Amino acid sequence: MMLPAVISGFALGAVAPWVVRAVGARAHWLLAVLPAVLFVYFAGFLPGVAEGQVYRFATEWVPGLGVTLSFYVDGLALLFALLISGIGTFIVIYTGGYLHGHEQIGRFYVYLLSFMASMLGVVLADNAITLFVFWELTSLTSFLLIGFNHEESRSRRAAVQALIVTGGGGLALLAGLLLMGAVGGTLEISELMTQPEVLHGSPLYTAMVILVLAGAFSKSAQFPLHFWLPNAMEAPTPVSAYLHSSTMVKAGVYLVARMSPGLGGSELWFYALVIFGAVTMLTGALLALRQTDLKLVLAYTTVAGLGTLVMLIGLSAPLGYKAAAVFLITHALYKGCLFMSAGAVDHETGTRNPLELGGLRGAMPITFAAAALAGLSMSGIVPFIGFIGKEVMYEATLHLGPVGGVVLTIATIAGNALTIVAAGVVVLRPFFGERRKTPKHPHEAPVELYLGPCVLAGLGLLAGIAYPLTQDSLTAPMMGSMAGTMPDHRAAELYLWHGLKLPLFLSLLTLGLGIAGYVYWDRIRESLAATLRAIGWGPDLGYDQVIAGVEWLSFRQVRVQQTGYLRHYLIVTFTVFAAFVVWTLMTVGGGPSAFEMPAVRLTEWVALGLMVMGAGAATLVYSRIAAIAAIGVVGYAVALIFVMFSAPDLAFTQFMVETLTVVILVLVLMRVPLEVRAFRGLGARIRDAVISIAVGVVFTLVLMGVVQGDLDLRLSEYFAETSVPVAHGHNIVNVILVDFRALDTLGEIFVVTVAGLSTFALVRLALFKRKGGAGEGGGA
Amino acid sequence: MTYDLATIIPELFLVVAATVLLMLGVFRGQQSTQLVLGLSVVAVVVTLALVWLAPAERAAAFGGLYVHDGFAGFMKGLILTAAALCLVMSWRYIERENMARFEFPVLMLYATVGMLMMVSANDLISLYVGLELQNLSLYVIAAFRRDAIRSTESGLKYFILSSLSSGLLLYGASMVYGFAGTTSFGDLAAIFAQAQAAGETPSVGLVVGVVFVIAGLAFKVSAVPFHMWTPDVYEGAPTAVTAFFSTAPKTAAIALFVRVMMGPFGDLTAQWQQVLVAISILSMVLGAFAAINQRNIKRMMAYSSIGHVGYALIGLASGTEAGIRGLAVYMAIYLFMNIGTFAVILCMRQKDRMVEQIDDLRGLSRTHPMMALAMGIFMFSMAGIPPLAGFFGKIYVFLAAVEAELYTLAVIGVLSSVVAAFYYLRIVKLMYFDEPAEAFDTPFGREMSLVMGATGLITLLFFVFPNPIVDGAEAAAAALLAG
């Protein structure tokens, strides 16, 4: 049942263009039925999960690898699945209004529904490989969504950038998952998470954590990889709303939460998450205030929100988990709502610049109401869920102890205050104050555009008021997933009224700071802009530099190792080869053990001298013919050695081969210029000489080492013993040729004959052509 | 003897068919080219059927020189499939490119016979004979366009470097023979197993010989650092030939590599594993980095193939049954996506001339949407993005490496695929996002659409029906290690 639920999005996506064609402009109502049904289906798990039950569904998939299509429903997965399908429903409806009449809307639904299905797969998958498959599918489908307006170069860049960062991070995640699987002996995440001591005890633990976090941080836009997320705002607004509220960027948060019981608990985990999370929170919140585009303001607050979540999970304590669970819900609800209402404002007025907007509350009352509710939740006002979120957040950071707690609490206060300023920018600016002239004359948006914001904003309020329900069915089970065991009631408890305690005063302080910040927003924005201009460098630019650097590296190394000159290839081949052999000799411990000079006769000296002279001459002469002849001399000298060691047949063959080679080479080379210029400089000549000598020395060493070993003489002995009794011959070589290996000899004769015939054919052909005959080659 | 011949029926059939077709061409002249080509495809398909029908159990022939087992059967299936598809794809190509000579298909058949021999070689001598039969045919078809300077240059480079590597291999083989006293894989394996059991280290001569053989084989599979010929030859050779080079001979060379390493040298794993790990890492990294800057798509595919060989060699470096299974799955998937990509490249013609620049693919989604879709599938698959087939190929070898505790190898493999993904995805971006370049000449020919469609579907739907390939690979790996 789970598998069809997960992949139904792909199926519906595949037929969406035809649905659009058949139903027309109202297709979104029909298409939204699927996510709505899925939402209801997932909601059915709520009672069980609230009691701490988990559900597992598995189907056999890739044979022989232990890769199953397995899904796992617990508090964490269920909360995400509900957000994805629930918000997804409104996003589909919203798309129908936002892209009304767009000719490519069918294609958009394909991507959107596939994206939703991939995202469900990520949060429900139990098998690590299955998780990775869906993880990369979200990268892929979001790439298509971000690049939807591919006529614009900024869209294209943003899409590719998002894919490279998140897809690349995904591969790091794969490496991490494989290591975890190797150490834990299973690829099912639910089983891996029950054995933290095995994972922690492994020497690969650090590598695992780094690789898994690389995947999570790239996806969840943690500093310094946060740059792709604001750029992804090039996507149509429904995409931004969906990606930022409940999907895509939350996948990294999901992963960190999912891995928490197994990988969490170490110092590495704690510091990595808390430091990166806190830095991201502050960076995102600050940069949000610099923007003059509603979507960008929201995008940077998303970065801040993701940082907050990662930091809270990193605290690895029940309070942190509680704060993370509450904030996750808070953030999804208000961010989804605000993105959609910002899109509605853009749709109706034609601009997203808060400086050009004002006084829209009269023209767009419903959108305004939704945005206002969401803004209140975002600012953490009683009785919204945002208020509870902020309270538990402070509780969690304060709990950390004197030094760390204070630092982290101050950072969190700063982050939250800045977020309140941003809430003011997106809610107060456009809707209050004077009406300003906008490119389009604003009306209330169509129902598609405000339905989602209204429901989500209402839920934000409801989740706060009905906090016991939120706690029992959503946050407590999610805490259980992160901690590994269900929390007791006290640990999971949520309050609207917590008493006159420190967190409440901190909340009030935050609110005051936020209001002050909003009043001075213009000044803050300008000084931020000036500072950033002065720095003049950011990770986005860094991305371009890395890409350019990789291209440069690629260019350089190809230039060096792929010159196109055969001689360079030969140099590399010989060098590597010599190095290979030396390395082998060193590891195996071979090589000559002693350098004894064997007794060499005078005749042998002559042959050796000839060889050396021939080889030397070949390197020195500038005429091809002379070089060939010089190499021929080497060959003849070798043949002489054969003669001296009484192997006349071998010597004879060697003489023949040498003669033929020289003759044939000369014949061939008659057709090319015979004199060659000295094209190598002195440096190149020295390099070549060094390599040649090195290769020669290595081969000599090998040969000496080999000769000093025992030669296997069984074969020689066999022939020596058997040639007279079996073959009645006294010349062993002859006996081998005509008797023991008679068939081989026959084959050789056959080969020589065929070679002779073909030479004859070639010569005849050449003669025929010279006579001016129409060669048969021109037939085609 | 009759039993021996029964073992080599497929090879025998193919070599006879090739010779008959050669005679047909000689006597009927060049106008018979299309006929010869068509019959060549039939011959390859019949050979494939014969391989299919051959008994699965291990059968040795000619005094153990030659062996047919499940592993050989699987690899031969791949080689013959690749050969058949490449022959089909060159149907129109050789006509258009003025190289329609009957020798072309015949040489491809002879090369294929050589490959089948390589896969079944069970002795250093038969190994060399098969290798050279293949090589001699390939030298000629690389330089088949004698009038094109790039083609002749590539043929010459291939010839010189390949002969050098063959020389190294032969030298290594003779050293092995000198010190072990045998060239038979079975006897060699027994000798090494005995030495291993006795706790002796093999003699220097033997190990150096093995190193020579590895170097020679690394050249044949175009693994770094013996890869330099690949980009030049792939670019210079006629495109249909490049498609062939990058699939069938590569599969054969890899299969041979595996058989030699796991068979006779199987007990020397400690001696060669580090070398293979190094070769594999270098190939993956260099393949990924070097491809980024290529403007010519054939050159890019050359570097891509170097990278893929690196991934396949992960399986061999693992030295386990799971590793060999991974390698077999990888090669099967590689073959389909590579042939599909080359089918697209072969369709890249403007104004009746082949174009080879990557930029010529710009805006393909609008000029030829189906072709762009197919190419997109191949590129995503090569980049290893799930759920396409290429991803599973990688997963199989990565998991094998992790099981063999080669963690560094696995992690570097995964990370280098990030870099590799970069250039594959750039092609997707060009096709889907950029303004269209000039449209390609149509029609492409029905056979091209067929090849593209079939390979595209296999690549796309592998994740739904993985069993045929995976089960085959599993049986192949088991057969190899049992033998």
Short mmCIF file of N, CA and C in Angstrom, two decimals, chain A residues 508-604:
data_model
loop_
_atom_site.label_atom_id
_atom_site.label_comp_id
_atom_site.label_asym_id
_atom_site.label_seq_id
_atom_site.Cartn_x
_atom_site.Cartn_y
_atom_site.Cartn_z
N LEU A 508 9.98 38.49 24.99
CA LEU A 508 9.60 39.91 24.94
C LEU A 508 10.76 40.75 24.43
N LEU A 509 11.96 40.43 24.91
CA LEU A 509 13.15 41.15 24.45
C LEU A 509 13.30 41.03 22.94
N THR A 510 13.14 39.78 22.45
CA THR A 510 13.25 39.54 21.02
C THR A 510 12.26 40.40 20.25
N LEU A 511 11.03 40.40 20.75
CA LEU A 511 9.99 41.16 20.07
C LEU A 511 10.34 42.64 20.03
N GLY A 512 10.81 43.16 21.18
CA GLY A 512 11.20 44.57 21.22
C GLY A 512 12.31 44.87 20.24
N LEU A 513 13.33 44.01 20.23
CA LEU A 513 14.45 44.21 19.30
C LEU A 513 13.95 44.17 17.86
N GLY A 514 13.04 43.22 17.60
CA GLY A 514 12.51 43.09 16.25
C GLY A 514 11.78 44.33 15.80
N ILE A 515 10.96 44.87 16.71
CA ILE A 515 10.19 46.07 16.34
C ILE A 515 11.14 47.24 16.08
N ALA A 516 12.13 47.37 16.96
CA ALA A 516 13.10 48.44 16.76
C ALA A 516 13.80 48.27 15.42
N GLY A 517 14.17 47.01 15.14
CA GLY A 517 14.86 46.74 13.88
C GLY A 517 14.00 47.13 12.69
N TYR A 518 12.70 46.82 12.78
CA TYR A 518 11.82 47.14 11.66
C TYR A 518 11.75 48.64 11.43
N VAL A 519 11.71 49.40 12.55
CA VAL A 519 11.64 50.85 12.41
C VAL A 519 12.87 51.39 11.68
N TYR A 520 14.00 50.79 11.99
CA TYR A 520 15.23 51.28 11.35
C TYR A 520 15.65 50.44 10.14
N TRP A 521 14.68 49.72 9.57
CA TRP A 521 15.04 48.79 8.51
C TRP A 521 15.77 49.46 7.35
N ASP A 522 15.28 50.60 6.93
CA ASP A 522 15.90 51.27 5.78
C ASP A 522 17.37 51.51 6.02
N ARG A 523 17.64 51.99 7.26
CA ARG A 523 19.05 52.29 7.56
C ARG A 523 19.88 51.00 7.64
N ILE A 524 19.30 49.99 8.29
CA ILE A 524 20.03 48.71 8.40
C ILE A 524 20.33 48.16 7.01
N ARG A 525 19.31 48.24 6.14
CA ARG A 525 19.46 47.67 4.81
C ARG A 525 20.60 48.33 4.07
N GLU A 526 20.62 49.68 4.17
CA GLU A 526 21.66 50.38 3.42
C GLU A 526 23.05 50.09 3.97
N SER A 527 23.16 50.05 5.29
CA SER A 527 24.51 49.81 5.80
C SER A 527 24.95 48.37 5.51
N LEU A 528 23.98 47.43 5.53
CA LEU A 528 24.31 46.06 5.15
C LEU A 528 24.79 46.00 3.71
N ALA A 529 24.06 46.70 2.85
CA ALA A 529 24.42 46.70 1.44
C ALA A 529 25.82 47.27 1.26
N ALA A 530 26.10 48.35 1.98
CA ALA A 530 27.42 48.97 1.85
C ALA A 530 28.51 48.01 2.32
N THR A 531 28.24 47.34 3.45
CA THR A 531 29.23 46.39 3.97
C THR A 531 29.50 45.28 2.96
N LEU A 532 28.41 44.71 2.40
CA LEU A 532 28.58 43.61 1.47
C LEU A 532 29.32 44.06 0.22
N ARG A 533 29.03 45.30 -0.20
CA ARG A 533 29.75 45.83 -1.35
C ARG A 533 31.23 45.93 -1.03
N ALA A 534 31.52 46.37 0.20
CA ALA A 534 32.92 46.54 0.58
C ALA A 534 33.63 45.18 0.60
N ILE A 535 32.93 44.15 1.07
CA ILE A 535 33.56 42.82 1.08
C ILE A 535 33.74 42.34 -0.35
N GLY A 536 32.71 42.50 -1.15
CA GLY A 536 32.83 42.24 -2.58
C GLY A 536 33.01 40.78 -2.96
N TRP A 537 32.87 39.90 -2.01
CA TRP A 537 33.00 38.48 -2.34
C TRP A 537 31.97 37.71 -1.55
N GLY A 538 31.40 36.72 -2.14
CA GLY A 538 30.44 35.89 -1.42
C GLY A 538 30.52 34.48 -1.94
N PRO A 539 29.86 33.55 -1.27
CA PRO A 539 29.93 32.16 -1.71
C PRO A 539 29.40 31.97 -3.13
N ASP A 540 28.47 32.82 -3.55
CA ASP A 540 27.94 32.68 -4.90
C ASP A 540 29.04 32.92 -5.92
N LEU A 541 29.83 33.97 -5.65
CA LEU A 541 30.97 34.25 -6.50
C LEU A 541 31.98 33.12 -6.36
N GLY A 542 32.10 32.62 -5.12
CA GLY A 542 33.02 31.51 -4.87
C GLY A 542 32.65 30.29 -5.71
N TYR A 543 31.35 30.05 -5.86
CA TYR A 543 30.90 28.94 -6.69
C TYR A 543 31.41 29.11 -8.12
N ASP A 544 31.25 30.34 -8.64
CA ASP A 544 31.75 30.59 -10.00
C ASP A 544 33.25 30.36 -10.08
N GLN A 545 33.95 30.78 -9.02
CA GLN A 545 35.40 30.62 -9.04
C GLN A 545 35.79 29.15 -8.97
N VAL A 546 35.05 28.38 -8.18
CA VAL A 546 35.37 26.95 -8.10
C VAL A 546 35.15 26.30 -9.46
N ILE A 547 34.01 26.64 -10.08
CA ILE A 547 33.72 26.05 -11.40
C ILE A 547 34.81 26.44 -12.39
N ALA A 548 35.17 27.74 -12.37
CA ALA A 548 36.21 28.21 -13.28
C ALA A 548 37.53 27.50 -12.96
N GLY A 549 37.79 27.30 -11.67
CA GLY A 549 39.02 26.63 -11.27
C GLY A 549 39.07 25.21 -11.78
N VAL A 550 37.94 24.51 -11.66
CA VAL A 550 37.89 23.12 -12.14
C VAL A 550 38.13 23.10 -13.64
N GLU A 551 37.51 24.05 -14.34
CA GLU A 551 37.71 24.07 -15.80
C GLU A 551 39.16 24.36 -16.14
N TRP A 552 39.75 25.27 -15.37
CA TRP A 552 41.14 25.62 -15.63
C TRP A 552 42.03 24.39 -15.40
N LEU A 553 41.76 23.71 -14.30
CA LEU A 553 42.54 22.52 -13.96
C LEU A 553 42.43 21.50 -15.07
N SER A 554 41.18 21.30 -15.51
CA SER A 554 40.93 20.35 -16.58
C SER A 554 41.71 20.74 -17.83
N PHE A 555 41.65 22.02 -18.15
CA PHE A 555 42.31 22.52 -19.34
C PHE A 555 43.81 22.28 -19.24
N ARG A 556 44.39 22.64 -18.09
CA ARG A 556 45.82 22.50 -17.92
C ARG A 556 46.24 21.04 -18.03
N GLN A 557 45.51 20.20 -17.32
CA GLN A 557 46.01 18.83 -17.27
C GLN A 557 45.85 18.14 -18.62
N VAL A 558 44.81 18.53 -19.37
CA VAL A 558 44.69 17.95 -20.70
C VAL A 558 45.84 18.44 -21.57
N ARG A 559 46.17 19.73 -21.43
CA ARG A 559 47.29 20.27 -22.20
C ARG A 559 48.57 19.51 -21.92
N VAL A 560 48.75 19.15 -20.66
CA VAL A 560 50.00 18.50 -20.29
C VAL A 560 50.01 17.04 -20.71
N GLN A 561 48.91 16.34 -20.43
CA GLN A 561 49.00 14.89 -20.66
C GLN A 561 48.45 14.45 -22.01
N GLN A 562 47.81 15.32 -22.72
CA GLN A 562 47.22 14.91 -24.00
C GLN A 562 47.69 15.84 -25.10
N THR A 563 48.96 15.74 -25.45
CA THR A 563 49.50 16.70 -26.42
C THR A 563 49.15 16.32 -27.84
N GLY A 564 48.83 15.06 -28.07
CA GLY A 564 48.60 14.63 -29.44
C GLY A 564 49.87 14.12 -30.09
N TYR A 565 51.02 14.30 -29.42
CA TYR A 565 52.26 13.79 -30.00
C TYR A 565 52.52 12.38 -29.52
N LEU A 566 52.72 11.50 -30.47
CA LEU A 566 52.97 10.11 -30.15
C LEU A 566 54.16 9.97 -29.22
N ARG A 567 55.20 10.80 -29.47
CA ARG A 567 56.41 10.62 -28.68
C ARG A 567 56.16 10.92 -27.21
N HIS A 568 55.26 11.87 -26.95
CA HIS A 568 54.95 12.14 -25.54
C HIS A 568 54.23 10.97 -24.90
N TYR A 569 53.35 10.35 -25.67
CA TYR A 569 52.64 9.19 -25.13
C TYR A 569 53.63 8.08 -24.82
N LEU A 570 54.61 7.93 -25.72
CA LEU A 570 55.60 6.88 -25.49
C LEU A 570 56.41 7.19 -24.25
N ILE A 571 56.75 8.48 -24.08
CA ILE A 571 57.51 8.86 -22.89
C ILE A 571 56.74 8.46 -21.64
N VAL A 572 55.45 8.81 -21.61
CA VAL A 572 54.65 8.50 -20.42
C VAL A 572 54.59 6.99 -20.21
N THR A 573 54.33 6.27 -21.31
CA THR A 573 54.20 4.83 -21.19
C THR A 573 55.48 4.23 -20.60
N PHE A 574 56.60 4.63 -21.15
CA PHE A 574 57.85 4.04 -20.67
C PHE A 574 58.15 4.44 -19.23
N THR A 575 57.91 5.71 -18.93
CA THR A 575 58.21 6.17 -17.57
C THR A 575 57.37 5.40 -16.55
N VAL A 576 56.05 5.37 -16.84
CA VAL A 576 55.16 4.69 -15.90
C VAL A 576 55.57 3.24 -15.76
N PHE A 577 55.91 2.68 -16.90
CA PHE A 577 56.25 1.28 -16.90
C PHE A 577 57.48 1.01 -16.05
N ALA A 578 58.51 1.85 -16.25
CA ALA A 578 59.72 1.69 -15.45
C ALA A 578 59.40 1.86 -13.97
N ALA A 579 58.57 2.85 -13.68
CA ALA A 579 58.21 3.10 -12.28
C ALA A 579 57.49 1.89 -11.69
N PHE A 580 56.59 1.34 -12.50
CA PHE A 580 55.84 0.14 -12.10
C PHE A 580 56.79 -0.97 -11.69
N VAL A 581 57.77 -1.20 -12.55
CA VAL A 581 58.67 -2.33 -12.32
C VAL A 581 59.53 -2.06 -11.09
N VAL A 582 60.02 -0.82 -10.98
CA VAL A 582 60.85 -0.48 -9.82
C VAL A 582 60.04 -0.68 -8.54
N TRP A 583 58.79 -0.22 -8.59
CA TRP A 583 57.92 -0.34 -7.43
C TRP A 583 57.74 -1.82 -7.07
N THR A 584 57.54 -2.64 -8.11
CA THR A 584 57.37 -4.07 -7.86
C THR A 584 58.63 -4.64 -7.23
N LEU A 585 59.79 -4.29 -7.82
CA LEU A 585 61.03 -4.83 -7.28
C LEU A 585 61.19 -4.43 -5.83
N MET A 586 60.79 -3.19 -5.54
CA MET A 586 60.97 -2.73 -4.16
C MET A 586 60.02 -3.44 -3.21
N THR A 587 58.79 -3.67 -3.64
CA THR A 587 57.86 -4.31 -2.70
C THR A 587 58.11 -5.80 -2.60
N VAL A 588 58.41 -6.44 -3.74
CA VAL A 588 58.64 -7.89 -3.68
C VAL A 588 60.04 -8.18 -3.17
N GLY A 589 60.91 -7.19 -3.29
CA GLY A 589 62.27 -7.39 -2.79
C GLY A 589 63.11 -8.21 -3.73
N GLY A 590 62.95 -8.01 -5.03
CA GLY A 590 63.75 -8.76 -5.99
C GLY A 590 64.99 -7.97 -6.39
N GLY A 591 65.30 -8.03 -7.65
CA GLY A 591 66.47 -7.31 -8.13
C GLY A 591 67.72 -8.13 -7.88
N PRO A 592 68.79 -7.77 -8.52
CA PRO A 592 70.02 -8.55 -8.39
C PRO A 592 70.56 -8.44 -6.97
N SER A 593 71.00 -9.54 -6.44
CA SER A 593 71.54 -9.50 -5.09
C SER A 593 73.03 -9.18 -5.12
N ALA A 594 73.71 -9.53 -6.19
CA ALA A 594 75.14 -9.25 -6.26
C ALA A 594 75.50 -8.82 -7.68
N PHE A 595 76.49 -8.00 -7.78
CA PHE A 595 76.91 -7.53 -9.11
C PHE A 595 78.22 -8.22 -9.49
N GLU A 596 78.11 -9.48 -9.84
CA GLU A 596 79.32 -10.16 -10.28
C GLU A 596 79.49 -9.95 -11.76
N MET A 597 80.71 -9.76 -12.17
CA MET A 597 80.97 -9.64 -13.60
C MET A 597 81.23 -11.03 -14.14
N PRO A 598 80.34 -11.55 -14.96
CA PRO A 598 80.59 -12.88 -15.49
C PRO A 598 81.77 -12.84 -16.47
N ALA A 599 82.38 -13.97 -16.68
CA ALA A 599 83.49 -14.04 -17.63
C ALA A 599 82.96 -13.82 -19.04
N VAL A 600 83.51 -12.83 -19.71
CA VAL A 600 83.04 -12.53 -21.05
C VAL A 600 84.19 -12.75 -22.02
N ARG A 601 83.88 -13.52 -23.07
CA ARG A 601 84.94 -13.79 -24.04
C ARG A 601 85.10 -12.62 -24.98
N LEU A 602 86.22 -12.61 -25.69
CA LEU A 602 86.51 -11.49 -26.58
C LEU A 602 85.45 -11.36 -27.67
N THR A 603 85.06 -12.52 -28.22
CA THR A 603 84.06 -12.47 -29.29
C THR A 603 82.76 -11.87 -28.77
N GLU A 604 82.45 -12.22 -27.55
CA GLU A 604 81.23 -11.65 -26.97
C GLU A 604 81.36 -10.15 -26.79
#
